[in-house]
Amino acid sequence: MSPFSPPDGFFDQQRADVLRAVQAPRRFVFAAVAGLAATLVIAVLWPRQQPCASYTCLLEATPVEELPVEWALEGHGEMDAWEVWPNPETLESNR
Amino acid sequence: MAEETAIPIWLNDLQHGRRKEKERAFRSFLDTWHQRLYHFVRRLMGNHDDAADVTQETLIAVFRSAAQFEGRSAFSTWVYTIASRKALDALEKRSRQQTIGFEEAFHAAEVALMADAHFSGDEVERQLHAAVAALPPRQRQVFVLRYFENLPFAEIAAATGVSEGSLKASYHHAALKIKQHVTAP
């Protein structure tokens, strides 16, 4: 019978620490692999934004505050106010 | 001593099992050895904090190097070998930091035990453990393995790599010093 006794709960705590230490490498590798796989899946499935090819698309894609001021003041505005004008052929076909 | 020589049923899984089997076997190892190792190391180290560190290092080392156990000695001897080497490393590191004589170390250890809330021994036990704590590291290792753990000198020789003759001489010197400092009730 040993006259030494550790603090209460010491054995349970150390047992948990030791088990965690011997399991740690597997969990680390699993976490790293899972993280990499998740990144790849997101990269593949992420919807890519297609450039607008029509006036309607441009209109919908542009936030209101970024619309040319003159255009906003004149109701549906002058199409010349756009700095980057869509392809006229596409624009015609969308009208 | 049948328990000492018998091969634990979980040993094969601890050495060669797959991950899950090995972890299950390690839990069985902890059930049998955790407290026993702590008390062994505690006697060697003289205080709880150092004993906790060495015990933890030993348990992890057993898990990681179980496959290297070749069965040339009893499994218990192999575990004691790991624990006592780790304890000895820690003790030698500590004794390099402060070199004091036996008498001074004995009195310091007695004072520390009196203040130790986790020591419940009587006066004789306090003197005994203070004297053990005052021994030089290698004498302490031999004394604890022989006197408290009851290991035969042949197994201590296997655990420490020291000849039986040298071990017996070390044990004799240690026992003599201890007898001089323990007052019979």
Short mmCIF file of C-alpha atoms in Angstrom, two decimals:
data_model
loop_
_atom_site.label_atom_id
_atom_site.label_comp_id
_atom_site.label_asym_id
_atom_site.label_seq_id
_atom_site.Cartn_x
_atom_site.Cartn_y
_atom_site.Cartn_z
CA MET A 1 0.00 0.00 0.00
CA SER A 2 1.58 3.24 -1.15
CA PRO A 3 1.37 6.24 1.19
CA PHE A 4 1.26 8.45 -1.88
CA SER A 5 -2.03 9.42 -3.43
CA PRO A 6 -2.33 11.71 -6.44
CA PRO A 7 -4.85 14.58 -6.55
CA ASP A 8 -8.50 13.60 -7.06
CA GLY A 9 -9.32 12.69 -10.63
CA PHE A 10 -5.66 12.50 -11.64
CA PHE A 11 -5.78 9.00 -13.11
CA ASP A 12 -8.93 9.69 -15.14
CA GLN A 13 -7.50 12.94 -16.46
CA GLN A 14 -4.13 11.44 -17.35
CA ARG A 15 -5.77 8.42 -18.97
CA ALA A 16 -7.80 10.76 -21.18
CA ASP A 17 -4.68 12.81 -22.03
CA VAL A 18 -2.68 9.70 -22.90
CA LEU A 19 -5.44 8.25 -25.08
CA ARG A 20 -5.77 11.58 -26.86
CA ALA A 21 -2.01 11.71 -27.41
CA VAL A 22 -1.84 8.26 -28.97
CA GLN A 23 -4.89 8.92 -31.15
CA ALA A 24 -3.83 12.42 -32.17
CA PRO A 25 -1.88 11.57 -35.36
CA ARG A 26 -4.84 9.72 -36.88
CA ARG A 27 -7.24 12.54 -36.09
CA PHE A 28 -4.83 15.11 -37.46
CA VAL A 29 -4.39 13.21 -40.73
CA PHE A 30 -8.14 12.65 -40.98
CA ALA A 31 -8.82 16.34 -40.40
CA ALA A 32 -6.21 17.37 -42.98
CA VAL A 33 -7.56 14.96 -45.62
CA ALA A 34 -11.15 15.96 -44.93
CA GLY A 35 -10.24 19.64 -45.21
CA LEU A 36 -8.46 19.10 -48.52
CA ALA A 37 -11.34 17.05 -49.93
CA ALA A 38 -13.88 19.68 -48.86
CA THR A 39 -11.84 22.41 -50.57
CA LEU A 40 -11.68 20.41 -53.79
CA VAL A 41 -15.41 19.68 -53.78
CA ILE A 42 -16.24 23.33 -53.20
CA ALA A 43 -13.87 24.38 -55.97
CA VAL A 44 -15.45 21.97 -58.44
CA LEU A 45 -19.08 22.65 -57.55
CA TRP A 46 -18.86 26.40 -57.00
CA PRO A 47 -21.05 28.06 -59.68
CA ARG A 48 -18.87 30.14 -61.92
CA GLN A 49 -20.28 33.55 -62.84
CA GLN A 50 -20.65 33.86 -66.60
CA PRO A 51 -19.95 37.30 -68.12
CA CYS A 52 -23.11 39.11 -69.17
CA ALA A 53 -23.90 38.97 -72.84
CA SER A 54 -27.13 40.97 -72.83
CA TYR A 55 -28.32 44.37 -71.69
CA THR A 56 -30.94 42.82 -69.37
CA CYS A 57 -28.30 40.68 -67.74
CA LEU A 58 -26.05 43.69 -67.18
CA LEU A 59 -28.93 45.63 -65.73
CA GLU A 60 -29.79 42.90 -63.29
CA ALA A 61 -26.19 42.26 -62.32
CA THR A 62 -25.33 45.89 -61.54
CA PRO A 63 -26.22 47.21 -58.07
CA VAL A 64 -28.54 50.21 -58.21
CA GLU A 65 -25.98 52.54 -56.64
CA GLU A 66 -23.51 51.74 -59.39
CA LEU A 67 -25.86 52.58 -62.20
CA PRO A 68 -24.95 55.79 -64.12
CA VAL A 69 -26.57 58.81 -62.44
CA GLU A 70 -28.01 60.21 -65.69
CA TRP A 71 -29.56 56.91 -66.48
CA ALA A 72 -31.21 56.77 -63.08
CA LEU A 73 -32.50 60.36 -63.38
CA GLU A 74 -34.03 59.79 -66.78
CA GLY A 75 -35.98 56.75 -65.89
CA HIS A 76 -34.60 54.01 -68.08
CA GLY A 77 -31.77 56.31 -69.11
CA GLU A 78 -29.41 56.63 -71.98
CA MET A 79 -27.65 53.52 -72.95
CA ASP A 80 -24.54 55.61 -73.79
CA ALA A 81 -24.07 56.21 -70.08
CA TRP A 82 -22.63 52.69 -69.64
CA GLU A 83 -18.87 52.78 -69.54
CA VAL A 84 -18.59 49.26 -70.79
CA TRP A 85 -21.14 48.67 -73.43
CA PRO A 86 -22.33 45.14 -74.21
CA ASN A 87 -21.91 43.67 -77.63
CA PRO A 88 -24.41 45.54 -79.87
CA GLU A 89 -25.32 42.36 -81.74
CA THR A 90 -26.21 40.58 -78.55
CA LEU A 91 -28.05 43.67 -77.38
CA GLU A 92 -30.14 43.74 -80.54
CA SER A 93 -31.07 40.12 -80.25
CA ASN A 94 -32.16 40.60 -76.65
CA ARG A 95 -34.51 43.46 -77.38
CA MET B 1 4.60 -13.79 -9.04
CA ALA B 2 2.58 -15.69 -11.65
CA GLU B 3 1.19 -12.39 -12.86
CA GLU B 4 4.72 -11.15 -13.58
CA THR B 5 5.70 -13.99 -15.90
CA ALA B 6 2.33 -14.60 -17.58
CA ILE B 7 1.88 -13.01 -21.00
CA PRO B 8 -1.08 -10.61 -20.91
CA ILE B 9 -3.84 -11.69 -23.31
CA TRP B 10 -3.92 -8.22 -24.90
CA LEU B 11 -0.19 -8.07 -25.55
CA ASN B 12 -0.36 -9.49 -29.08
CA ASP B 13 -2.96 -6.91 -30.10
CA LEU B 14 -0.91 -4.13 -28.50
CA GLN B 15 2.09 -5.18 -30.56
CA HIS B 16 0.63 -6.27 -33.86
CA GLY B 17 -3.06 -5.37 -33.84
CA ARG B 18 -4.73 -2.98 -36.23
CA ARG B 19 -5.43 0.50 -34.97
CA LYS B 20 -8.71 -0.32 -33.16
CA GLU B 21 -7.39 -3.58 -31.69
CA LYS B 22 -4.24 -1.83 -30.57
CA GLU B 23 -6.18 0.96 -28.88
CA ARG B 24 -8.44 -1.55 -27.13
CA ALA B 25 -5.40 -3.49 -25.95
CA PHE B 26 -3.81 -0.26 -24.74
CA ARG B 27 -6.89 0.47 -22.63
CA SER B 28 -6.46 -2.95 -21.03
CA PHE B 29 -2.79 -2.17 -20.46
CA LEU B 30 -3.80 1.09 -18.73
CA ASP B 31 -6.31 -0.78 -16.54
CA THR B 32 -3.51 -3.00 -15.27
CA TRP B 33 -0.53 -0.69 -15.28
CA HIS B 34 -1.48 2.96 -14.92
CA GLN B 35 -1.73 3.19 -11.12
CA ARG B 36 1.04 0.68 -10.57
CA LEU B 37 3.42 2.68 -12.78
CA TYR B 38 2.50 5.96 -11.15
CA HIS B 39 3.28 4.63 -7.67
CA PHE B 40 6.57 3.14 -8.88
CA VAL B 41 7.60 6.41 -10.53
CA ARG B 42 6.32 8.46 -7.60
CA ARG B 43 8.73 6.67 -5.25
CA LEU B 44 11.56 7.34 -7.65
CA MET B 45 10.81 10.98 -8.37
CA GLY B 46 9.82 12.11 -4.87
CA ASN B 47 7.04 14.48 -5.93
CA HIS B 48 3.75 14.27 -7.75
CA ASP B 49 4.42 16.68 -10.64
CA ASP B 50 7.58 14.95 -11.83
CA ALA B 51 5.98 11.54 -11.29
CA ALA B 52 2.97 12.56 -13.40
CA ASP B 53 5.23 13.71 -16.27
CA VAL B 54 7.36 10.56 -16.25
CA THR B 55 4.31 8.30 -15.97
CA GLN B 56 2.69 9.97 -18.97
CA GLU B 57 5.86 9.73 -21.07
CA THR B 58 6.20 6.05 -20.13
CA LEU B 59 2.61 5.17 -21.04
CA ILE B 60 2.91 6.83 -24.44
CA ALA B 61 6.29 5.17 -25.05
CA VAL B 62 4.78 1.75 -24.30
CA PHE B 63 2.02 2.36 -26.86
CA ARG B 64 4.44 3.56 -29.54
CA SER B 65 7.16 0.97 -29.05
CA ALA B 66 5.15 -2.11 -28.09
CA ALA B 67 6.07 -3.81 -31.38
CA GLN B 68 9.73 -3.66 -30.33
CA PHE B 69 9.15 -5.88 -27.28
CA GLU B 70 10.76 -9.16 -28.28
CA GLY B 71 9.78 -11.27 -25.28
CA ARG B 72 13.38 -11.86 -24.14
CA SER B 73 12.37 -10.65 -20.67
CA ALA B 74 9.02 -10.55 -18.89
CA PHE B 75 6.69 -7.86 -20.20
CA SER B 76 6.68 -6.28 -16.73
CA THR B 77 10.49 -6.01 -16.85
CA TRP B 78 10.26 -4.27 -20.21
CA VAL B 79 7.74 -1.75 -18.84
CA TYR B 80 9.89 -1.13 -15.76
CA THR B 81 12.87 -0.63 -18.06
CA ILE B 82 11.13 2.16 -19.95
CA ALA B 83 9.81 3.80 -16.79
CA SER B 84 13.05 3.63 -14.86
CA ARG B 85 15.10 4.98 -17.78
CA LYS B 86 12.78 7.92 -18.17
CA ALA B 87 12.79 8.54 -14.43
CA LEU B 88 16.57 8.26 -14.32
CA ASP B 89 16.95 10.77 -17.15
CA ALA B 90 14.73 13.23 -15.27
CA LEU B 91 16.53 12.62 -11.96
CA GLU B 92 19.98 13.06 -13.49
CA LYS B 93 18.88 16.25 -15.19
CA ARG B 94 17.59 17.48 -11.84
CA SER B 95 20.70 16.45 -9.91
CA ARG B 96 22.91 18.28 -12.42
CA GLN B 97 21.00 21.43 -11.54
CA GLN B 98 21.62 21.08 -7.80
CA THR B 99 24.23 18.93 -6.10
CA ILE B 100 23.70 18.51 -2.35
CA GLY B 101 24.82 15.89 0.13
CA PHE B 102 22.70 13.01 1.45
CA GLU B 103 21.98 14.61 4.85
CA GLU B 104 20.83 17.88 3.34
CA ALA B 105 18.72 16.09 0.74
CA PHE B 106 17.19 13.84 3.44
CA HIS B 107 16.07 16.77 5.57
CA ALA B 108 14.75 18.69 2.56
CA ALA B 109 12.75 15.61 1.49
CA GLU B 110 11.35 15.13 5.01
CA VAL B 111 10.18 18.74 5.11
CA ALA B 112 8.63 18.39 1.65
CA LEU B 113 6.78 15.20 2.67
CA MET B 114 5.43 16.84 5.82
CA ALA B 115 3.97 19.60 3.65
CA ASP B 116 2.73 17.19 0.96
CA ALA B 117 -1.07 16.92 1.11
CA HIS B 118 -0.90 13.75 -1.00
CA PHE B 119 1.34 11.84 1.39
CA SER B 120 -0.49 9.90 4.08
CA GLY B 121 2.33 7.85 5.59
CA ASP B 122 3.32 7.75 9.27
CA GLU B 123 6.65 8.95 10.66
CA VAL B 124 8.56 5.79 9.73
CA GLU B 125 7.23 5.90 6.17
CA ARG B 126 8.13 9.56 5.96
CA GLN B 127 11.70 8.82 7.04
CA LEU B 128 11.89 5.87 4.65
CA HIS B 129 10.68 7.85 1.63
CA ALA B 130 12.79 10.87 2.52
CA ALA B 131 15.86 8.63 2.69
CA VAL B 132 14.95 7.04 -0.67
CA ALA B 133 14.53 10.51 -2.17
CA ALA B 134 17.99 11.51 -0.86
CA LEU B 135 19.77 8.57 -2.56
CA PRO B 136 21.76 9.20 -5.74
CA PRO B 137 19.57 8.45 -8.81
CA ARG B 138 21.04 5.04 -9.72
CA GLN B 139 20.99 3.73 -6.15
CA ARG B 140 17.43 4.96 -5.82
CA GLN B 141 16.43 3.15 -9.02
CA VAL B 142 17.88 -0.16 -7.81
CA PHE B 143 16.44 0.20 -4.32
CA VAL B 144 12.91 0.99 -5.54
CA LEU B 145 12.89 -1.84 -8.08
CA ARG B 146 14.11 -4.37 -5.52
CA TYR B 147 12.49 -3.25 -2.28
CA PHE B 148 9.13 -1.85 -3.41
CA GLU B 149 8.55 -3.62 -6.73
CA ASN B 150 10.11 -6.87 -5.52
CA LEU B 151 11.93 -7.53 -8.80
CA PRO B 152 14.67 -10.21 -8.75
CA PHE B 153 18.19 -8.87 -9.31
CA ALA B 154 18.34 -10.74 -12.63
CA GLU B 155 15.36 -8.74 -13.91
CA ILE B 156 16.74 -5.48 -12.56
CA ALA B 157 19.96 -6.26 -14.40
CA ALA B 158 17.95 -6.77 -17.59
CA ALA B 159 16.07 -3.51 -17.01
CA THR B 160 19.12 -1.39 -16.20
CA GLY B 161 21.89 -3.05 -18.19
CA VAL B 162 24.04 -3.23 -15.03
CA SER B 163 25.61 -6.47 -13.79
CA GLU B 164 23.95 -8.29 -10.89
CA GLY B 165 27.09 -7.86 -8.79
CA SER B 166 27.07 -4.08 -9.17
CA LEU B 167 23.36 -3.97 -8.47
CA LYS B 168 23.74 -5.94 -5.25
CA ALA B 169 26.51 -3.59 -4.12
CA SER B 170 24.35 -0.54 -4.93
CA TYR B 171 21.39 -2.04 -3.11
CA HIS B 172 23.56 -2.81 -0.07
CA HIS B 173 24.85 0.79 0.10
CA ALA B 174 21.35 2.20 -0.33
CA ALA B 175 19.84 -0.06 2.34
CA LEU B 176 22.61 0.89 4.76
CA LYS B 177 22.01 4.62 4.34
CA ILE B 178 18.28 4.14 4.71
CA LYS B 179 18.59 2.04 7.89
CA GLN B 180 20.64 4.82 9.46
CA HIS B 181 17.84 7.32 8.86
CA VAL B 182 14.77 5.32 9.72
CA THR B 183 14.00 5.18 13.42
CA ALA B 184 12.16 2.01 14.44
CA PRO B 185 8.97 2.83 16.39
#
